[in-house]
Structure formats: structure tokens, C-alpha cells
Amino acid sequence: MTKIATERLYLRQWQPSDFALFADMNTDPEVMRYFPKLLSAAVSDSIANKCQQLIKDNGWGFWAVSLKDSSENSDTFIGFVGLNDTHADLPCAPCVEIAWRLRKDYWGQGYATEAAHAALKFAFDALVLDEVVAFTAVINKRSQLLMERIGMSNTQDNFYHPALSPSHPLAEHVLYKITQQQWQEARTN
């Protein structure tokens, strides 16, 4: 199992204590604003279990993110950031996506950017991927800004998410990507 440390964070395997905080986060209307619906505790737990299993099986995935703390016993779960094989029915598949979701109390402090940089480093250095993609609803400008902060570019290949009706306000998605070459060039500049 891969645990990644950054200056202020750990990207790590999911722990039982993360599940209730994750479920609470998934019922927050602000956190879930750009998702079709709030998630029940059962659905949230199922997602966390799947994330945990994929990390166990592959050594990577959507890692739980926690704050580093001076206290040895503190490991505060703030959300997830990581990598995932995309759904086969998406137009960009097959490929690996980077995604994130943080608890609202931890927004605006650079944590998502810091963790996403670490996930991209893992994608390109450890997994030696050719490219990583990210996508979100067209109206989710906050995530698009994060994609740009981590060096991703808008492909201009918008698509309608297959899980949503084309008339749904979240259906149209933007597709961003960064290549191995772009990642390496950004690191040397």
C-alpha cells in the first residue's frame, strides 16, 4: 500500500474512522453542489469501501487525505484525492483520471492543489502514465481552476456525462488533461 507524504498532508489508505466523516461530507449541499445528488451513509460507505479495496489491490486509487499533525495520534481526514481508471462509457476512456473532494472546512487552503500535485507525481513517476485526465461539469469553475493550477489544459472536447440526461444542468462536462511531457517540462522550469 502506497502512502504519500507532502509538506502538510498524507495521501493514505482509508481507515474505519474516515467513513463517518466521508458520509457527513457527502450530505453537505455545498460539497455536493456539482454532483447529481447527496449520498446516503450506505452509498458513501460503499464508495469508501471500494476506494479502500482498489488501493489494497493496486497500491493506488482515490486516497484518503489527512492532515499531518504534530500530535502522533492525530490523523484528521479531510477528504480524498487520487487516481482512478475512468468508466468505460466515457468518451475519454480508457484513461486514468485525477479527482478530489474535500470537506468544506478545508477549502481555500491549498490542500487540494498540494494533494493533486502529489497524485500527479505518483501517476507520472511511479505508474509512468502517458497522460492523466480530469473532468467536471461545465459550471464547476472552482474545479476547473484547480485543474489549471496543477498544469492541466482544457482539451475543448466537452462531452455529456452518460449517467445524466442531456437536459440535466450538470450533464455537459469539460475535459482537461496533462501529459507526461507537460508534467516533466513544468518540473524543470
Short mmCIF file of N, CA and C in Angstrom, two decimals:
data_model
loop_
_atom_site.label_atom_id
_atom_site.label_comp_id
_atom_site.label_asym_id
_atom_site.label_seq_id
_atom_site.Cartn_x
_atom_site.Cartn_y
_atom_site.Cartn_z
N MET A 1 0.86 -1.19 0.00
CA MET A 1 0.00 0.00 0.00
C MET A 1 0.89 1.23 0.00
N THR A 2 0.57 2.14 -0.89
CA THR A 2 1.35 3.35 -1.02
C THR A 2 0.76 4.46 -0.14
N LYS A 3 1.62 5.05 0.68
CA LYS A 3 1.25 6.23 1.46
C LYS A 3 2.18 7.34 0.99
N ILE A 4 1.58 8.46 0.61
CA ILE A 4 2.34 9.57 0.08
C ILE A 4 2.29 10.72 1.09
N ALA A 5 3.45 11.27 1.38
CA ALA A 5 3.53 12.42 2.29
C ALA A 5 3.86 13.67 1.49
N THR A 6 3.18 14.76 1.80
CA THR A 6 3.51 16.07 1.25
C THR A 6 3.92 16.94 2.43
N GLU A 7 4.10 18.21 2.20
CA GLU A 7 4.51 19.10 3.28
C GLU A 7 3.50 19.09 4.44
N ARG A 8 2.21 19.09 4.11
CA ARG A 8 1.19 19.20 5.15
C ARG A 8 0.22 18.04 5.22
N LEU A 9 0.34 17.08 4.31
CA LEU A 9 -0.70 16.07 4.16
C LEU A 9 -0.15 14.66 4.02
N TYR A 10 -1.04 13.70 4.27
CA TYR A 10 -0.82 12.30 3.89
C TYR A 10 -1.91 11.91 2.92
N LEU A 11 -1.53 11.23 1.84
CA LEU A 11 -2.46 10.52 0.98
C LEU A 11 -2.27 9.06 1.35
N ARG A 12 -3.30 8.43 1.88
CA ARG A 12 -3.12 7.13 2.54
C ARG A 12 -4.32 6.23 2.32
N GLN A 13 -4.20 5.01 2.81
CA GLN A 13 -5.30 4.06 2.80
C GLN A 13 -6.43 4.57 3.70
N TRP A 14 -7.64 4.21 3.36
CA TRP A 14 -8.81 4.58 4.15
C TRP A 14 -8.81 3.81 5.47
N GLN A 15 -9.25 4.46 6.54
CA GLN A 15 -9.36 3.88 7.88
C GLN A 15 -10.83 3.89 8.29
N PRO A 16 -11.22 3.00 9.20
CA PRO A 16 -12.62 2.97 9.66
C PRO A 16 -13.10 4.33 10.18
N SER A 17 -12.22 5.10 10.79
CA SER A 17 -12.62 6.40 11.34
C SER A 17 -12.92 7.43 10.24
N ASP A 18 -12.51 7.17 9.01
CA ASP A 18 -12.77 8.10 7.90
C ASP A 18 -14.21 8.03 7.40
N PHE A 19 -14.85 6.88 7.58
CA PHE A 19 -16.12 6.62 6.92
C PHE A 19 -17.22 7.59 7.36
N ALA A 20 -17.35 7.84 8.65
CA ALA A 20 -18.41 8.74 9.12
C ALA A 20 -18.16 10.17 8.64
N LEU A 21 -16.91 10.61 8.64
CA LEU A 21 -16.58 11.95 8.14
C LEU A 21 -16.84 12.06 6.65
N PHE A 22 -16.54 10.99 5.92
CA PHE A 22 -16.80 10.96 4.48
C PHE A 22 -18.31 11.01 4.22
N ALA A 23 -19.06 10.23 4.97
CA ALA A 23 -20.52 10.23 4.81
C ALA A 23 -21.10 11.60 5.12
N ASP A 24 -20.60 12.24 6.17
CA ASP A 24 -21.07 13.57 6.52
C ASP A 24 -20.76 14.57 5.39
N MET A 25 -19.58 14.46 4.83
CA MET A 25 -19.17 15.33 3.73
C MET A 25 -20.10 15.15 2.52
N ASN A 26 -20.51 13.92 2.27
CA ASN A 26 -21.34 13.61 1.11
C ASN A 26 -22.81 14.00 1.28
N THR A 27 -23.15 14.51 2.47
CA THR A 27 -24.50 15.05 2.68
C THR A 27 -24.48 16.57 2.75
N ASP A 28 -23.32 17.17 2.55
CA ASP A 28 -23.19 18.62 2.60
C ASP A 28 -23.57 19.20 1.22
N PRO A 29 -24.64 19.99 1.16
CA PRO A 29 -25.07 20.52 -0.14
C PRO A 29 -24.01 21.36 -0.86
N GLU A 30 -23.15 22.05 -0.13
CA GLU A 30 -22.10 22.83 -0.79
C GLU A 30 -21.03 21.93 -1.39
N VAL A 31 -20.60 20.92 -0.65
CA VAL A 31 -19.59 19.98 -1.16
C VAL A 31 -20.13 19.24 -2.39
N MET A 32 -21.41 18.88 -2.35
CA MET A 32 -22.01 18.06 -3.40
C MET A 32 -22.73 18.90 -4.47
N ARG A 33 -22.47 20.17 -4.49
CA ARG A 33 -23.17 21.08 -5.40
C ARG A 33 -23.09 20.66 -6.86
N TYR A 34 -21.97 20.12 -7.29
CA TYR A 34 -21.78 19.75 -8.69
C TYR A 34 -21.89 18.24 -8.92
N PHE A 35 -22.61 17.59 -8.03
CA PHE A 35 -22.94 16.17 -8.17
C PHE A 35 -24.46 16.06 -8.26
N PRO A 36 -24.96 15.04 -8.91
CA PRO A 36 -26.42 14.95 -9.12
C PRO A 36 -27.26 14.88 -7.84
N LYS A 37 -26.69 14.33 -6.76
CA LYS A 37 -27.48 14.21 -5.53
C LYS A 37 -26.56 14.02 -4.33
N LEU A 38 -27.13 14.25 -3.16
CA LEU A 38 -26.44 13.94 -1.92
C LEU A 38 -26.41 12.43 -1.77
N LEU A 39 -25.43 11.92 -1.03
CA LEU A 39 -25.30 10.48 -0.88
C LEU A 39 -25.72 10.03 0.52
N SER A 40 -26.40 8.91 0.58
CA SER A 40 -26.76 8.32 1.87
C SER A 40 -25.49 7.76 2.51
N ALA A 41 -25.58 7.50 3.79
CA ALA A 41 -24.44 6.91 4.50
C ALA A 41 -24.07 5.55 3.90
N ALA A 42 -25.06 4.78 3.51
CA ALA A 42 -24.79 3.45 2.93
C ALA A 42 -24.05 3.57 1.60
N VAL A 43 -24.47 4.48 0.75
CA VAL A 43 -23.80 4.68 -0.55
C VAL A 43 -22.39 5.22 -0.31
N SER A 44 -22.27 6.16 0.61
CA SER A 44 -20.97 6.73 0.93
C SER A 44 -20.01 5.65 1.44
N ASP A 45 -20.49 4.81 2.34
CA ASP A 45 -19.66 3.72 2.87
C ASP A 45 -19.26 2.75 1.75
N SER A 46 -20.17 2.50 0.83
CA SER A 46 -19.86 1.61 -0.29
C SER A 46 -18.74 2.19 -1.16
N ILE A 47 -18.80 3.49 -1.40
CA ILE A 47 -17.74 4.15 -2.18
C ILE A 47 -16.41 4.08 -1.44
N ALA A 48 -16.43 4.37 -0.14
CA ALA A 48 -15.19 4.32 0.65
C ALA A 48 -14.62 2.90 0.67
N ASN A 49 -15.48 1.90 0.80
CA ASN A 49 -15.02 0.51 0.76
C ASN A 49 -14.38 0.17 -0.58
N LYS A 50 -14.99 0.66 -1.66
CA LYS A 50 -14.43 0.40 -2.99
C LYS A 50 -13.08 1.09 -3.14
N CYS A 51 -12.97 2.34 -2.67
CA CYS A 51 -11.69 3.05 -2.71
C CYS A 51 -10.62 2.28 -1.94
N GLN A 52 -11.00 1.82 -0.75
CA GLN A 52 -10.09 1.07 0.11
C GLN A 52 -9.62 -0.22 -0.59
N GLN A 53 -10.55 -0.93 -1.22
CA GLN A 53 -10.21 -2.18 -1.90
C GLN A 53 -9.30 -1.95 -3.10
N LEU A 54 -9.57 -0.90 -3.89
CA LEU A 54 -8.74 -0.62 -5.05
C LEU A 54 -7.31 -0.26 -4.64
N ILE A 55 -7.17 0.48 -3.55
CA ILE A 55 -5.82 0.79 -3.06
C ILE A 55 -5.13 -0.49 -2.58
N LYS A 56 -5.89 -1.32 -1.90
CA LYS A 56 -5.32 -2.60 -1.44
C LYS A 56 -4.87 -3.46 -2.62
N ASP A 57 -5.70 -3.51 -3.66
CA ASP A 57 -5.39 -4.35 -4.83
C ASP A 57 -4.28 -3.78 -5.71
N ASN A 58 -4.29 -2.44 -5.90
CA ASN A 58 -3.39 -1.81 -6.88
C ASN A 58 -2.26 -1.00 -6.29
N GLY A 59 -2.38 -0.60 -5.02
CA GLY A 59 -1.38 0.26 -4.41
C GLY A 59 -1.65 1.74 -4.66
N TRP A 60 -2.73 2.06 -5.35
CA TRP A 60 -3.10 3.44 -5.66
C TRP A 60 -4.59 3.51 -5.92
N GLY A 61 -5.11 4.75 -5.94
CA GLY A 61 -6.54 4.96 -6.18
C GLY A 61 -6.93 6.32 -5.65
N PHE A 62 -8.17 6.43 -5.18
CA PHE A 62 -8.62 7.64 -4.51
C PHE A 62 -8.20 7.51 -3.05
N TRP A 63 -7.06 8.12 -2.72
CA TRP A 63 -6.53 8.04 -1.37
C TRP A 63 -7.33 8.92 -0.41
N ALA A 64 -7.46 8.47 0.81
CA ALA A 64 -7.95 9.35 1.88
C ALA A 64 -6.85 10.37 2.13
N VAL A 65 -7.24 11.62 2.36
CA VAL A 65 -6.27 12.67 2.63
C VAL A 65 -6.44 13.11 4.07
N SER A 66 -5.32 13.16 4.78
CA SER A 66 -5.37 13.61 6.17
C SER A 66 -4.27 14.64 6.41
N LEU A 67 -4.52 15.46 7.41
CA LEU A 67 -3.54 16.48 7.79
C LEU A 67 -2.42 15.85 8.59
N LYS A 68 -1.20 16.26 8.29
CA LYS A 68 -0.09 15.92 9.18
C LYS A 68 -0.29 16.77 10.42
N ASP A 69 0.00 16.22 11.56
CA ASP A 69 -0.20 16.95 12.80
C ASP A 69 0.98 16.67 13.70
N SER A 70 1.29 17.61 14.54
CA SER A 70 2.41 17.42 15.48
C SER A 70 2.10 16.31 16.48
N SER A 71 0.83 16.06 16.71
CA SER A 71 0.43 15.00 17.63
C SER A 71 0.52 13.66 16.91
N GLU A 72 1.20 12.71 17.50
CA GLU A 72 1.38 11.40 16.88
C GLU A 72 0.05 10.68 16.65
N ASN A 73 -0.95 10.96 17.48
CA ASN A 73 -2.21 10.24 17.39
C ASN A 73 -3.23 10.92 16.47
N SER A 74 -2.90 12.08 15.96
CA SER A 74 -3.85 12.82 15.15
C SER A 74 -3.66 12.47 13.68
N ASP A 75 -4.75 12.20 13.00
CA ASP A 75 -4.73 11.87 11.58
C ASP A 75 -6.07 12.33 11.01
N THR A 76 -6.25 13.63 10.91
CA THR A 76 -7.54 14.22 10.58
C THR A 76 -7.89 14.03 9.11
N PHE A 77 -8.93 13.26 8.84
CA PHE A 77 -9.44 13.03 7.49
C PHE A 77 -10.07 14.32 6.95
N ILE A 78 -9.61 14.76 5.77
CA ILE A 78 -10.18 15.99 5.20
C ILE A 78 -10.85 15.74 3.84
N GLY A 79 -10.76 14.53 3.31
CA GLY A 79 -11.38 14.22 2.04
C GLY A 79 -10.57 13.19 1.27
N PHE A 80 -10.74 13.18 -0.05
CA PHE A 80 -9.94 12.27 -0.86
C PHE A 80 -9.39 12.99 -2.07
N VAL A 81 -8.26 12.51 -2.55
CA VAL A 81 -7.63 12.95 -3.79
C VAL A 81 -6.94 11.72 -4.36
N GLY A 82 -7.01 11.55 -5.65
CA GLY A 82 -6.29 10.42 -6.20
C GLY A 82 -6.60 10.14 -7.65
N LEU A 83 -6.27 8.93 -8.02
CA LEU A 83 -6.30 8.48 -9.40
C LEU A 83 -7.26 7.30 -9.53
N ASN A 84 -7.86 7.20 -10.71
CA ASN A 84 -8.81 6.12 -10.93
C ASN A 84 -8.89 5.83 -12.43
N ASP A 85 -9.05 4.56 -12.77
CA ASP A 85 -9.37 4.23 -14.15
C ASP A 85 -10.77 4.75 -14.44
N THR A 86 -10.94 5.44 -15.56
CA THR A 86 -12.25 6.02 -15.87
C THR A 86 -13.25 4.94 -16.23
N HIS A 87 -14.51 5.32 -16.14
CA HIS A 87 -15.60 4.42 -16.55
C HIS A 87 -15.48 4.18 -18.05
N ALA A 88 -15.72 2.95 -18.45
CA ALA A 88 -15.55 2.57 -19.86
C ALA A 88 -16.49 3.33 -20.79
N ASP A 89 -17.61 3.84 -20.27
CA ASP A 89 -18.57 4.51 -21.16
C ASP A 89 -18.29 6.00 -21.36
N LEU A 90 -17.20 6.50 -20.79
CA LEU A 90 -16.84 7.90 -21.01
C LEU A 90 -16.05 8.03 -22.31
N PRO A 91 -16.22 9.15 -23.02
CA PRO A 91 -15.55 9.29 -24.32
C PRO A 91 -14.02 9.32 -24.23
N CYS A 92 -13.46 9.64 -23.08
CA CYS A 92 -12.00 9.69 -22.94
C CYS A 92 -11.39 8.34 -22.55
N ALA A 93 -12.23 7.35 -22.28
CA ALA A 93 -11.75 6.03 -21.84
C ALA A 93 -11.09 5.29 -23.00
N PRO A 94 -10.12 4.44 -22.72
CA PRO A 94 -9.55 4.16 -21.39
C PRO A 94 -8.48 5.19 -21.03
N CYS A 95 -8.50 5.61 -19.81
CA CYS A 95 -7.51 6.55 -19.31
C CYS A 95 -7.63 6.61 -17.78
N VAL A 96 -6.67 7.29 -17.18
CA VAL A 96 -6.68 7.46 -15.73
C VAL A 96 -7.06 8.91 -15.43
N GLU A 97 -7.99 9.08 -14.52
CA GLU A 97 -8.43 10.40 -14.12
C GLU A 97 -7.86 10.75 -12.75
N ILE A 98 -7.73 12.04 -12.51
CA ILE A 98 -7.43 12.54 -11.18
C ILE A 98 -8.70 13.24 -10.70
N ALA A 99 -9.01 13.05 -9.41
CA ALA A 99 -10.22 13.66 -8.85
C ALA A 99 -9.99 13.97 -7.38
N TRP A 100 -10.89 14.78 -6.83
CA TRP A 100 -10.77 15.22 -5.44
C TRP A 100 -12.13 15.59 -4.90
N ARG A 101 -12.24 15.51 -3.61
CA ARG A 101 -13.40 16.03 -2.87
C ARG A 101 -12.95 16.25 -1.44
N LEU A 102 -13.03 17.49 -0.98
CA LEU A 102 -12.59 17.81 0.37
C LEU A 102 -13.76 18.31 1.21
N ARG A 103 -13.65 18.10 2.50
CA ARG A 103 -14.62 18.66 3.44
C ARG A 103 -14.53 20.19 3.36
N LYS A 104 -15.67 20.83 3.43
CA LYS A 104 -15.78 22.29 3.23
C LYS A 104 -14.87 23.08 4.16
N ASP A 105 -14.66 22.62 5.39
CA ASP A 105 -13.80 23.34 6.35
C ASP A 105 -12.36 23.46 5.85
N TYR A 106 -11.98 22.67 4.86
CA TYR A 106 -10.60 22.64 4.40
C TYR A 106 -10.43 23.24 3.01
N TRP A 107 -11.46 23.90 2.50
CA TRP A 107 -11.36 24.57 1.21
C TRP A 107 -10.54 25.86 1.36
N GLY A 108 -9.95 26.28 0.25
CA GLY A 108 -9.28 27.57 0.19
C GLY A 108 -7.96 27.65 0.92
N GLN A 109 -7.37 26.50 1.27
CA GLN A 109 -6.10 26.48 1.99
C GLN A 109 -4.99 25.82 1.19
N GLY A 110 -5.29 25.49 -0.06
CA GLY A 110 -4.28 24.88 -0.92
C GLY A 110 -4.10 23.39 -0.74
N TYR A 111 -4.93 22.75 0.09
CA TYR A 111 -4.77 21.32 0.33
C TYR A 111 -5.05 20.48 -0.92
N ALA A 112 -6.12 20.82 -1.66
CA ALA A 112 -6.45 20.04 -2.85
C ALA A 112 -5.33 20.15 -3.89
N THR A 113 -4.79 21.35 -4.05
CA THR A 113 -3.69 21.54 -5.01
C THR A 113 -2.47 20.74 -4.58
N GLU A 114 -2.12 20.81 -3.30
CA GLU A 114 -0.95 20.09 -2.79
C GLU A 114 -1.11 18.58 -2.98
N ALA A 115 -2.28 18.07 -2.64
CA ALA A 115 -2.52 16.62 -2.78
C ALA A 115 -2.58 16.21 -4.25
N ALA A 116 -3.18 17.05 -5.09
CA ALA A 116 -3.28 16.72 -6.51
C ALA A 116 -1.89 16.70 -7.17
N HIS A 117 -1.01 17.62 -6.78
CA HIS A 117 0.36 17.58 -7.29
C HIS A 117 1.03 16.26 -6.90
N ALA A 118 0.82 15.81 -5.68
CA ALA A 118 1.41 14.55 -5.22
C ALA A 118 0.85 13.37 -6.01
N ALA A 119 -0.46 13.40 -6.29
CA ALA A 119 -1.07 12.32 -7.06
C ALA A 119 -0.54 12.30 -8.49
N LEU A 120 -0.36 13.48 -9.09
CA LEU A 120 0.21 13.53 -10.44
C LEU A 120 1.65 13.04 -10.45
N LYS A 121 2.42 13.41 -9.44
CA LYS A 121 3.80 12.93 -9.34
C LYS A 121 3.82 11.40 -9.31
N PHE A 122 2.92 10.81 -8.53
CA PHE A 122 2.81 9.35 -8.48
C PHE A 122 2.41 8.79 -9.85
N ALA A 123 1.45 9.43 -10.50
CA ALA A 123 0.97 8.96 -11.80
C ALA A 123 2.09 8.92 -12.83
N PHE A 124 2.92 9.97 -12.84
CA PHE A 124 3.95 10.06 -13.86
C PHE A 124 5.26 9.41 -13.47
N ASP A 125 5.63 9.47 -12.19
CA ASP A 125 6.90 8.88 -11.76
C ASP A 125 6.80 7.40 -11.43
N ALA A 126 5.76 7.00 -10.70
CA ALA A 126 5.63 5.61 -10.27
C ALA A 126 4.89 4.75 -11.30
N LEU A 127 3.77 5.26 -11.80
CA LEU A 127 2.97 4.50 -12.76
C LEU A 127 3.43 4.70 -14.20
N VAL A 128 4.23 5.74 -14.44
CA VAL A 128 4.77 6.08 -15.75
C VAL A 128 3.64 6.17 -16.80
N LEU A 129 2.58 6.88 -16.44
CA LEU A 129 1.46 7.08 -17.36
C LEU A 129 1.84 8.09 -18.43
N ASP A 130 1.22 7.98 -19.59
CA ASP A 130 1.44 8.94 -20.68
C ASP A 130 0.67 10.23 -20.44
N GLU A 131 -0.53 10.11 -19.83
CA GLU A 131 -1.34 11.28 -19.55
C GLU A 131 -2.33 10.99 -18.44
N VAL A 132 -2.84 12.05 -17.85
CA VAL A 132 -3.88 11.97 -16.83
C VAL A 132 -4.95 12.98 -17.23
N VAL A 133 -6.21 12.60 -17.05
CA VAL A 133 -7.32 13.49 -17.39
C VAL A 133 -8.07 13.88 -16.12
N ALA A 134 -8.89 14.91 -16.27
CA ALA A 134 -9.82 15.32 -15.22
C ALA A 134 -11.04 15.89 -15.93
N PHE A 135 -12.19 15.73 -15.31
CA PHE A 135 -13.39 16.28 -15.92
C PHE A 135 -14.36 16.69 -14.83
N THR A 136 -15.20 17.65 -15.18
CA THR A 136 -16.21 18.14 -14.25
C THR A 136 -17.30 18.83 -15.06
N ALA A 137 -18.40 19.12 -14.39
CA ALA A 137 -19.48 19.86 -15.04
C ALA A 137 -18.96 21.22 -15.50
N VAL A 138 -19.43 21.66 -16.64
CA VAL A 138 -19.01 22.94 -17.21
C VAL A 138 -19.18 24.08 -16.20
N ILE A 139 -20.21 24.01 -15.38
CA ILE A 139 -20.49 25.09 -14.43
C ILE A 139 -19.62 25.05 -13.18
N ASN A 140 -18.81 24.00 -13.03
CA ASN A 140 -17.95 23.88 -11.84
C ASN A 140 -16.61 24.58 -12.10
N LYS A 141 -16.63 25.89 -11.99
CA LYS A 141 -15.44 26.70 -12.27
C LYS A 141 -14.34 26.48 -11.24
N ARG A 142 -14.72 26.21 -9.99
CA ARG A 142 -13.74 26.02 -8.92
C ARG A 142 -12.80 24.83 -9.23
N SER A 143 -13.39 23.71 -9.66
CA SER A 143 -12.56 22.55 -10.01
C SER A 143 -11.72 22.82 -11.26
N GLN A 144 -12.28 23.55 -12.20
CA GLN A 144 -11.51 23.86 -13.41
C GLN A 144 -10.29 24.71 -13.07
N LEU A 145 -10.45 25.64 -12.15
CA LEU A 145 -9.30 26.45 -11.72
C LEU A 145 -8.23 25.58 -11.07
N LEU A 146 -8.65 24.60 -10.29
CA LEU A 146 -7.68 23.68 -9.68
C LEU A 146 -6.97 22.87 -10.76
N MET A 147 -7.71 22.41 -11.75
CA MET A 147 -7.10 21.66 -12.85
C MET A 147 -6.01 22.51 -13.52
N GLU A 148 -6.30 23.78 -13.72
CA GLU A 148 -5.31 24.67 -14.33
C GLU A 148 -4.12 24.92 -13.40
N ARG A 149 -4.37 25.03 -12.09
CA ARG A 149 -3.27 25.25 -11.13
C ARG A 149 -2.29 24.08 -11.12
N ILE A 150 -2.78 22.88 -11.40
CA ILE A 150 -1.88 21.72 -11.38
C ILE A 150 -1.32 21.43 -12.77
N GLY A 151 -1.50 22.36 -13.70
CA GLY A 151 -0.85 22.25 -15.01
C GLY A 151 -1.67 21.59 -16.09
N MET A 152 -2.93 21.30 -15.83
CA MET A 152 -3.77 20.66 -16.84
C MET A 152 -4.31 21.71 -17.81
N SER A 153 -4.63 21.26 -19.02
CA SER A 153 -5.18 22.14 -20.06
C SER A 153 -6.55 21.64 -20.49
N ASN A 154 -7.42 22.59 -20.77
CA ASN A 154 -8.74 22.26 -21.29
C ASN A 154 -8.58 21.75 -22.71
N THR A 155 -9.07 20.54 -22.97
CA THR A 155 -8.94 19.94 -24.31
C THR A 155 -9.94 20.53 -25.29
N GLN A 156 -10.92 21.26 -24.79
CA GLN A 156 -12.03 21.80 -25.60
C GLN A 156 -12.91 20.69 -26.16
N ASP A 157 -12.77 19.48 -25.63
CA ASP A 157 -13.59 18.34 -26.05
C ASP A 157 -14.68 18.09 -25.01
N ASN A 158 -15.61 19.02 -24.88
CA ASN A 158 -16.70 18.84 -23.93
C ASN A 158 -17.52 17.61 -24.31
N PHE A 159 -18.14 17.00 -23.30
CA PHE A 159 -18.98 15.83 -23.54
C PHE A 159 -20.13 15.83 -22.55
N TYR A 160 -21.14 15.07 -22.87
CA TYR A 160 -22.27 14.90 -21.96
C TYR A 160 -22.07 13.61 -21.18
N HIS A 161 -22.10 13.74 -19.85
CA HIS A 161 -21.86 12.58 -19.00
C HIS A 161 -22.94 11.53 -19.26
N PRO A 162 -22.54 10.29 -19.55
CA PRO A 162 -23.52 9.26 -19.91
C PRO A 162 -24.47 8.87 -18.77
N ALA A 163 -24.14 9.20 -17.54
CA ALA A 163 -25.01 8.85 -16.42
C ALA A 163 -26.13 9.89 -16.20
N LEU A 164 -26.06 10.99 -16.96
CA LEU A 164 -27.04 12.06 -16.77
C LEU A 164 -27.81 12.33 -18.06
N SER A 165 -29.05 12.72 -17.91
CA SER A 165 -29.85 13.13 -19.06
C SER A 165 -29.20 14.37 -19.67
N PRO A 166 -29.16 14.48 -21.01
CA PRO A 166 -28.55 15.65 -21.64
C PRO A 166 -29.16 16.98 -21.20
N SER A 167 -30.37 16.96 -20.70
CA SER A 167 -31.00 18.19 -20.24
C SER A 167 -30.66 18.54 -18.79
N HIS A 168 -29.99 17.63 -18.10
CA HIS A 168 -29.61 17.88 -16.70
C HIS A 168 -28.61 19.04 -16.66
N PRO A 169 -28.73 19.96 -15.69
CA PRO A 169 -27.81 21.10 -15.64
C PRO A 169 -26.33 20.73 -15.43
N LEU A 170 -26.06 19.52 -14.96
CA LEU A 170 -24.67 19.08 -14.75
C LEU A 170 -24.17 18.16 -15.87
N ALA A 171 -24.99 17.92 -16.89
CA ALA A 171 -24.66 16.92 -17.90
C ALA A 171 -23.42 17.27 -18.72
N GLU A 172 -23.31 18.52 -19.15
CA GLU A 172 -22.17 18.87 -20.00
C GLU A 172 -20.91 19.00 -19.16
N HIS A 173 -19.87 18.29 -19.57
CA HIS A 173 -18.60 18.25 -18.85
C HIS A 173 -17.46 18.79 -19.70
N VAL A 174 -16.50 19.42 -19.03
CA VAL A 174 -15.25 19.80 -19.67
C VAL A 174 -14.24 18.68 -19.41
N LEU A 175 -13.30 18.53 -20.32
CA LEU A 175 -12.26 17.51 -20.20
C LEU A 175 -10.91 18.21 -20.22
N TYR A 176 -10.15 18.02 -19.15
CA TYR A 176 -8.79 18.56 -19.04
C TYR A 176 -7.81 17.40 -19.09
N LYS A 177 -6.57 17.69 -19.47
CA LYS A 177 -5.53 16.65 -19.40
C LYS A 177 -4.17 17.28 -19.23
N ILE A 178 -3.26 16.44 -18.80
CA ILE A 178 -1.84 16.79 -18.73
C ILE A 178 -1.07 15.54 -19.17
N THR A 179 -0.06 15.75 -20.00
CA THR A 179 0.76 14.63 -20.48
C THR A 179 2.01 14.49 -19.61
N GLN A 180 2.63 13.35 -19.74
CA GLN A 180 3.91 13.09 -19.07
C GLN A 180 4.92 14.17 -19.45
N GLN A 181 4.98 14.51 -20.74
CA GLN A 181 5.93 15.52 -21.21
C GLN A 181 5.64 16.89 -20.59
N GLN A 182 4.36 17.29 -20.53
CA GLN A 182 4.00 18.57 -19.93
C GLN A 182 4.37 18.59 -18.46
N TRP A 183 4.15 17.48 -17.77
CA TRP A 183 4.48 17.37 -16.35
C TRP A 183 5.98 17.54 -16.15
N GLN A 184 6.78 16.84 -16.96
CA GLN A 184 8.24 16.93 -16.84
C GLN A 184 8.74 18.33 -17.17
N GLU A 185 8.18 18.96 -18.21
CA GLU A 185 8.61 20.31 -18.57
C GLU A 185 8.28 21.31 -17.47
N ALA A 186 7.13 21.17 -16.84
CA ALA A 186 6.75 22.09 -15.76
C ALA A 186 7.67 21.93 -14.55
N ARG A 187 8.18 20.73 -14.32
CA ARG A 187 9.06 20.48 -13.18
C ARG A 187 10.46 21.04 -13.41
N THR A 188 10.87 21.17 -14.68
CA THR A 188 12.22 21.67 -14.96
C THR A 188 12.26 23.18 -15.13
N ASN A 189 11.09 23.81 -15.24
CA ASN A 189 11.05 25.27 -15.39
C ASN A 189 11.01 25.97 -14.04
#
